[in-house]
Amino acid sequence: MPESPASLSSNERHSYLLGRRSFERGDDATALTEFRRLLETRQGFADVHYMMGVSLERQDEVRAAARSFVQALRINPDYAEARLGLASLYEREGDFQRSREITEQASAREVPRAGTLDPTTRGKLANLQADLGDAFCEAGEPGEAIDAYRKALDRCPDFHDIRQRLGLALRQAGLPNRALAEFRRVQRSHGDYPDAAVQAGLTLYTLGRADDARREWQGVLQQDPEHREAQMYLRLVR
């Protein structure tokens, strides 16, 4: 059963709040220490398991991260971020079939939000939420930016420019595999958007996959021989 922070003792609340603040700052070691301390007495916080999963993923503890995401989903099967995090881990491990199945499950479970709003209003609200994400990025708070971009995409999932910015924020937050998954989604739905391929290539390069990165940039140049970013990155990695 999901639990509420209101039910915590003072010591438990201290661990919860310190762990969350440490997670948002990118201090994964402290976050994991506090969350593990909390889990000794409280197992029912889906968001704690999710944040542990993200922190473990950033430390390349992939199997432990997957277990945390699975536990978050046991508590809250509608936890979209945990489901997508698990899908990203499977993709990272090369299990593309399971990754696709989990992503499809996440899409199927999505509950339409703000369904009474007209498309123009939804678009305006999505762009305002994305602007907030941009502000968080500029302030050096990629975690808050990620939340803002996801809320924008909840309203307008087809706004590929916002998904692109989400990918950039994920990479800035130290989650390159999840960033790559977002760039791939843009590429699949908007094949004529070369910036997604450029950023996918850069993300692959940061993951040590230089040959794959070159192929991405070469593909961009086949479509647009004058694309300056693709030209620049190819020159840099040769």
mmCIF file of C-alpha atoms in Angstrom:
data_model
loop_
_atom_site.group_PDB
_atom_site.id
_atom_site.type_symbol
_atom_site.label_atom_id
_atom_site.label_comp_id
_atom_site.label_asym_id
_atom_site.label_seq_id
_atom_site.Cartn_x
_atom_site.Cartn_y
_atom_site.Cartn_z
ATOM 1 C CA MET A 1 0.000 0.000 0.000
ATOM 2 C CA PRO A 2 1.285 3.502 -0.787
ATOM 3 C CA GLU A 3 2.198 5.523 2.286
ATOM 4 C CA SER A 4 1.986 9.231 3.011
ATOM 5 C CA PRO A 5 4.790 11.432 4.376
ATOM 6 C CA ALA A 6 2.296 12.621 6.985
ATOM 7 C CA SER A 7 2.509 9.198 8.658
ATOM 8 C CA LEU A 8 6.278 9.390 9.212
ATOM 9 C CA SER A 9 8.024 9.778 12.538
ATOM 10 C CA SER A 10 10.379 12.740 12.930
ATOM 11 C CA ASN A 11 13.448 10.583 12.187
ATOM 12 C CA GLU A 12 11.781 8.999 9.180
ATOM 13 C CA ARG A 13 10.697 12.384 7.866
ATOM 14 C CA HIS A 14 14.273 13.654 8.255
ATOM 15 C CA SER A 15 15.581 10.755 6.147
ATOM 16 C CA TYR A 16 12.859 11.253 3.552
ATOM 17 C CA LEU A 17 13.432 14.997 3.168
ATOM 18 C CA LEU A 18 17.235 14.807 3.264
ATOM 19 C CA GLY A 19 17.209 11.945 0.782
ATOM 20 C CA ARG A 20 14.929 13.829 -1.573
ATOM 21 C CA ARG A 21 16.959 17.047 -1.374
ATOM 22 C CA SER A 22 20.184 15.105 -1.939
ATOM 23 C CA PHE A 23 18.629 13.324 -4.920
ATOM 24 C CA GLU A 24 17.562 16.623 -6.480
ATOM 25 C CA ARG A 25 21.107 17.994 -6.045
ATOM 26 C CA GLY A 26 22.620 14.896 -7.652
ATOM 27 C CA ASP A 27 24.231 13.735 -4.381
ATOM 28 C CA ASP A 28 23.366 10.096 -4.989
ATOM 29 C CA ALA A 29 25.516 8.653 -2.189
ATOM 30 C CA THR A 30 23.715 10.642 0.514
ATOM 31 C CA ALA A 31 20.328 10.061 -1.118
ATOM 32 C CA LEU A 32 20.839 6.298 -1.164
ATOM 33 C CA THR A 33 22.045 6.262 2.448
ATOM 34 C CA GLU A 34 18.973 8.150 3.658
ATOM 35 C CA PHE A 35 16.503 6.201 1.535
ATOM 36 C CA ARG A 36 17.940 2.877 2.699
ATOM 37 C CA ARG A 37 17.625 4.059 6.283
ATOM 38 C CA LEU A 38 13.989 4.981 5.655
ATOM 39 C CA LEU A 39 13.253 1.651 3.979
ATOM 40 C CA GLU A 40 14.309 -0.194 7.123
ATOM 41 C CA THR A 41 10.977 0.861 8.628
ATOM 42 C CA ARG A 42 8.887 2.092 5.672
ATOM 43 C CA GLN A 43 8.582 0.142 2.439
ATOM 44 C CA GLY A 44 5.504 1.750 0.926
ATOM 45 C CA PHE A 45 6.844 4.894 -0.747
ATOM 46 C CA ALA A 46 6.844 4.428 -4.512
ATOM 47 C CA ASP A 47 8.698 7.696 -5.054
ATOM 48 C CA VAL A 48 11.517 6.590 -2.733
ATOM 49 C CA HIS A 49 12.007 3.388 -4.721
ATOM 50 C CA TYR A 50 11.897 5.406 -7.940
ATOM 51 C CA MET A 51 14.497 7.925 -6.744
ATOM 52 C CA MET A 52 16.687 5.062 -5.553
ATOM 53 C CA GLY A 53 16.400 3.527 -9.005
ATOM 54 C CA VAL A 54 17.513 6.739 -10.680
ATOM 55 C CA SER A 55 20.415 7.180 -8.248
ATOM 56 C CA LEU A 56 21.518 3.579 -8.725
ATOM 57 C CA GLU A 57 21.284 3.958 -12.502
ATOM 58 C CA ARG A 58 23.516 7.024 -12.326
ATOM 59 C CA GLN A 59 26.037 4.888 -10.440
ATOM 60 C CA ASP A 60 25.818 2.171 -13.124
ATOM 61 C CA GLU A 61 24.221 -0.315 -10.713
ATOM 62 C CA VAL A 62 21.775 -1.406 -13.374
ATOM 63 C CA ARG A 63 20.312 -4.533 -11.763
ATOM 64 C CA ALA A 64 19.770 -2.841 -8.420
ATOM 65 C CA ALA A 65 18.173 0.106 -10.237
ATOM 66 C CA ALA A 66 15.811 -2.250 -12.052
ATOM 67 C CA ARG A 67 14.760 -3.847 -8.750
ATOM 68 C CA SER A 68 13.960 -0.412 -7.341
ATOM 69 C CA PHE A 69 11.844 0.539 -10.362
ATOM 70 C CA VAL A 70 9.995 -2.791 -10.157
ATOM 71 C CA GLN A 71 9.261 -2.198 -6.469
ATOM 72 C CA ALA A 72 7.957 1.302 -7.242
ATOM 73 C CA LEU A 73 5.591 -0.232 -9.802
ATOM 74 C CA ARG A 74 4.390 -2.880 -7.349
ATOM 75 C CA ILE A 75 3.322 -0.083 -5.029
ATOM 76 C CA ASN A 76 1.940 2.146 -7.788
ATOM 77 C CA PRO A 77 1.351 0.416 -11.155
ATOM 78 C CA ASP A 78 0.495 3.809 -12.716
ATOM 79 C CA TYR A 79 3.916 5.295 -11.916
ATOM 80 C CA ALA A 80 4.823 6.274 -15.485
ATOM 81 C CA GLU A 81 8.328 7.545 -14.670
ATOM 82 C CA ALA A 82 9.248 4.255 -12.970
ATOM 83 C CA ARG A 83 7.888 2.265 -15.907
ATOM 84 C CA LEU A 84 9.852 4.361 -18.396
ATOM 85 C CA GLY A 85 12.949 4.122 -16.211
ATOM 86 C CA LEU A 86 12.683 0.338 -16.276
ATOM 87 C CA ALA A 87 12.184 0.381 -20.044
ATOM 88 C CA SER A 88 15.302 2.516 -20.400
ATOM 89 C CA LEU A 89 17.343 0.020 -18.375
ATOM 90 C CA TYR A 90 16.195 -2.883 -20.547
ATOM 91 C CA GLU A 91 17.118 -0.893 -23.650
ATOM 92 C CA ARG A 92 20.507 -0.159 -22.125
ATOM 93 C CA GLU A 93 21.034 -3.893 -21.600
ATOM 94 C CA GLY A 94 20.038 -4.650 -25.187
ATOM 95 C CA ASP A 95 16.677 -6.244 -24.303
ATOM 96 C CA PHE A 96 14.751 -4.137 -26.807
ATOM 97 C CA GLN A 97 11.689 -6.402 -26.833
ATOM 98 C CA ARG A 98 11.057 -6.021 -23.095
ATOM 99 C CA SER A 99 11.818 -2.302 -23.304
ATOM 100 C CA ARG A 100 9.217 -1.873 -26.054
ATOM 101 C CA GLU A 101 6.621 -3.917 -24.139
ATOM 102 C CA ILE A 102 7.045 -1.812 -21.007
ATOM 103 C CA THR A 103 6.894 1.439 -22.978
ATOM 104 C CA GLU A 104 3.665 0.268 -24.623
ATOM 105 C CA GLN A 105 2.246 -0.641 -21.205
ATOM 106 C CA ALA A 106 3.067 2.857 -19.977
ATOM 107 C CA SER A 107 1.243 4.387 -22.935
ATOM 108 C CA ALA A 108 -1.753 2.110 -22.415
ATOM 109 C CA ARG A 109 -2.028 3.057 -18.737
ATOM 110 C CA GLU A 110 -1.843 6.788 -19.319
ATOM 111 C CA VAL A 111 -5.011 8.531 -18.181
ATOM 112 C CA PRO A 112 -5.935 11.492 -20.378
ATOM 113 C CA ARG A 113 -5.464 14.726 -18.496
ATOM 114 C CA ALA A 114 -7.237 18.006 -18.953
ATOM 115 C CA GLY A 115 -9.471 16.284 -21.470
ATOM 116 C CA THR A 116 -12.022 19.088 -21.406
ATOM 117 C CA LEU A 117 -9.497 21.652 -22.633
ATOM 118 C CA ASP A 118 -9.417 22.562 -26.280
ATOM 119 C CA PRO A 119 -6.197 21.799 -28.228
ATOM 120 C CA THR A 120 -5.134 25.449 -28.374
ATOM 121 C CA THR A 121 -5.359 25.839 -24.598
ATOM 122 C CA ARG A 122 -3.547 22.553 -24.018
ATOM 123 C CA GLY A 123 -0.785 23.709 -26.342
ATOM 124 C CA LYS A 124 -0.415 27.035 -24.556
ATOM 125 C CA LEU A 125 -0.256 25.343 -21.158
ATOM 126 C CA ALA A 126 2.279 22.811 -22.425
ATOM 127 C CA ASN A 127 4.509 25.575 -23.747
ATOM 128 C CA LEU A 128 4.260 27.490 -20.473
ATOM 129 C CA GLN A 129 5.252 24.346 -18.579
ATOM 130 C CA ALA A 130 8.157 23.829 -20.993
ATOM 131 C CA ASP A 131 9.281 27.434 -20.461
ATOM 132 C CA LEU A 132 9.415 26.667 -16.751
ATOM 133 C CA GLY A 133 11.579 23.655 -17.568
ATOM 134 C CA ASP A 134 13.920 25.900 -19.553
ATOM 135 C CA ALA A 135 14.230 28.224 -16.558
ATOM 136 C CA PHE A 136 15.123 25.318 -14.280
ATOM 137 C CA CYS A 137 17.760 24.158 -16.783
ATOM 138 C CA GLU A 138 19.317 27.607 -16.867
ATOM 139 C CA ALA A 139 19.330 27.645 -13.058
ATOM 140 C CA GLY A 140 21.231 24.348 -12.984
ATOM 141 C CA GLU A 141 18.320 22.278 -11.658
ATOM 142 C CA PRO A 142 17.830 19.547 -14.277
ATOM 143 C CA GLY A 143 15.687 17.421 -11.960
ATOM 144 C CA GLU A 144 13.054 20.139 -11.702
ATOM 145 C CA ALA A 145 13.353 20.755 -15.444
ATOM 146 C CA ILE A 146 12.668 17.086 -16.162
ATOM 147 C CA ASP A 147 9.483 17.211 -14.077
ATOM 148 C CA ALA A 148 8.321 20.342 -15.912
ATOM 149 C CA TYR A 149 8.983 18.900 -19.367
ATOM 150 C CA ARG A 150 7.177 15.668 -18.477
ATOM 151 C CA LYS A 151 4.139 17.635 -17.317
ATOM 152 C CA ALA A 152 4.190 19.546 -20.598
ATOM 153 C CA LEU A 153 4.332 16.275 -22.524
ATOM 154 C CA ASP A 154 1.446 14.883 -20.476
ATOM 155 C CA ARG A 155 -0.659 17.607 -22.093
ATOM 156 C CA CYS A 156 0.849 17.436 -25.580
ATOM 157 C CA PRO A 157 2.871 14.233 -26.090
ATOM 158 C CA ASP A 158 3.457 15.031 -29.768
ATOM 159 C CA PHE A 159 5.391 18.262 -29.110
ATOM 160 C CA HIS A 160 8.722 16.871 -30.274
ATOM 161 C CA ASP A 161 10.658 20.045 -29.474
ATOM 162 C CA ILE A 162 9.704 19.661 -25.801
ATOM 163 C CA ARG A 163 10.677 15.987 -25.860
ATOM 164 C CA GLN A 164 14.017 17.053 -27.312
ATOM 165 C CA ARG A 165 14.526 19.439 -24.379
ATOM 166 C CA LEU A 166 13.560 16.653 -21.991
ATOM 167 C CA GLY A 167 16.321 14.531 -23.499
ATOM 168 C CA LEU A 168 18.851 17.315 -22.993
ATOM 169 C CA ALA A 169 17.798 17.730 -19.348
ATOM 170 C CA LEU A 170 18.067 13.983 -18.734
ATOM 171 C CA ARG A 171 21.588 13.971 -20.125
ATOM 172 C CA GLN A 172 22.472 16.988 -17.980
ATOM 173 C CA ALA A 173 21.124 15.089 -14.960
ATOM 174 C CA GLY A 174 23.512 12.202 -15.627
ATOM 175 C CA LEU A 175 20.954 9.892 -17.264
ATOM 176 C CA PRO A 176 22.336 9.468 -20.801
ATOM 177 C CA ASN A 177 20.546 6.211 -21.536
ATOM 178 C CA ARG A 178 17.212 7.736 -20.689
ATOM 179 C CA ALA A 179 18.101 10.815 -22.714
ATOM 180 C CA LEU A 180 18.889 8.573 -25.671
ATOM 181 C CA ALA A 181 15.481 6.899 -25.344
ATOM 182 C CA GLU A 182 13.765 10.296 -25.650
ATOM 183 C CA PHE A 183 15.845 11.299 -28.684
ATOM 184 C CA ARG A 184 14.938 7.953 -30.277
ATOM 185 C CA ARG A 185 11.245 8.658 -29.713
ATOM 186 C CA VAL A 186 11.624 11.963 -31.527
ATOM 187 C CA GLN A 187 13.479 10.247 -34.369
ATOM 188 C CA ARG A 188 10.781 7.594 -34.724
ATOM 189 C CA SER A 189 7.931 10.088 -34.846
ATOM 190 C CA HIS A 190 9.722 12.959 -36.614
ATOM 191 C CA GLY A 191 12.353 11.491 -38.895
ATOM 192 C CA ASP A 192 12.801 14.874 -40.563
ATOM 193 C CA TYR A 193 14.031 16.474 -37.315
ATOM 194 C CA PRO A 194 17.831 16.218 -37.597
ATOM 195 C CA ASP A 195 18.593 17.800 -34.224
ATOM 196 C CA ALA A 196 17.337 14.656 -32.488
ATOM 197 C CA ALA A 197 19.844 12.562 -34.437
ATOM 198 C CA VAL A 198 22.621 15.044 -33.650
ATOM 199 C CA GLN A 199 21.869 14.852 -29.926
ATOM 200 C CA ALA A 200 21.470 11.074 -30.067
ATOM 201 C CA GLY A 201 24.942 10.939 -31.596
ATOM 202 C CA LEU A 202 26.405 13.163 -28.896
ATOM 203 C CA THR A 203 24.768 11.022 -26.209
ATOM 204 C CA LEU A 204 26.133 7.847 -27.781
ATOM 205 C CA TYR A 205 29.581 9.422 -27.822
ATOM 206 C CA THR A 206 29.366 10.205 -24.086
ATOM 207 C CA LEU A 207 28.471 6.532 -23.557
ATOM 208 C CA GLY A 208 31.680 5.486 -25.318
ATOM 209 C CA ARG A 209 29.922 4.405 -28.517
ATOM 210 C CA ALA A 210 31.930 6.557 -30.926
ATOM 211 C CA ASP A 211 31.218 4.459 -34.029
ATOM 212 C CA ASP A 212 27.466 4.621 -33.427
ATOM 213 C CA ALA A 213 27.765 8.369 -32.855
ATOM 214 C CA ARG A 214 29.546 8.835 -36.180
ATOM 215 C CA ARG A 215 26.804 6.916 -37.964
ATOM 216 C CA GLU A 216 24.168 9.224 -36.490
ATOM 217 C CA TRP A 217 25.995 12.346 -37.657
ATOM 218 C CA GLN A 218 26.765 10.869 -41.067
ATOM 219 C CA GLY A 219 23.059 10.116 -41.454
ATOM 220 C CA VAL A 220 22.248 13.743 -40.702
ATOM 221 C CA LEU A 221 24.726 14.922 -43.322
ATOM 222 C CA GLN A 222 23.202 12.606 -45.908
ATOM 223 C CA GLN A 223 19.942 14.525 -45.457
ATOM 224 C CA ASP A 224 21.536 17.943 -44.952
ATOM 225 C CA PRO A 225 25.189 18.182 -46.071
ATOM 226 C CA GLU A 226 25.417 21.701 -44.611
ATOM 227 C CA HIS A 227 24.311 20.812 -41.071
ATOM 228 C CA ARG A 228 26.965 22.597 -39.022
ATOM 229 C CA GLU A 229 26.618 20.729 -35.735
ATOM 230 C CA ALA A 230 26.887 17.336 -37.416
ATOM 231 C CA GLN A 231 29.923 18.551 -39.365
ATOM 232 C CA MET A 232 31.560 19.880 -36.188
ATOM 233 C CA TYR A 233 31.048 16.709 -34.151
ATOM 234 C CA LEU A 234 32.363 14.512 -36.950
ATOM 235 C CA ARG A 235 35.501 16.622 -37.175
ATOM 236 C CA LEU A 236 36.016 16.435 -33.423
ATOM 237 C CA VAL A 237 35.811 12.637 -33.154
ATOM 238 C CA ARG A 238 38.023 11.781 -36.120
#
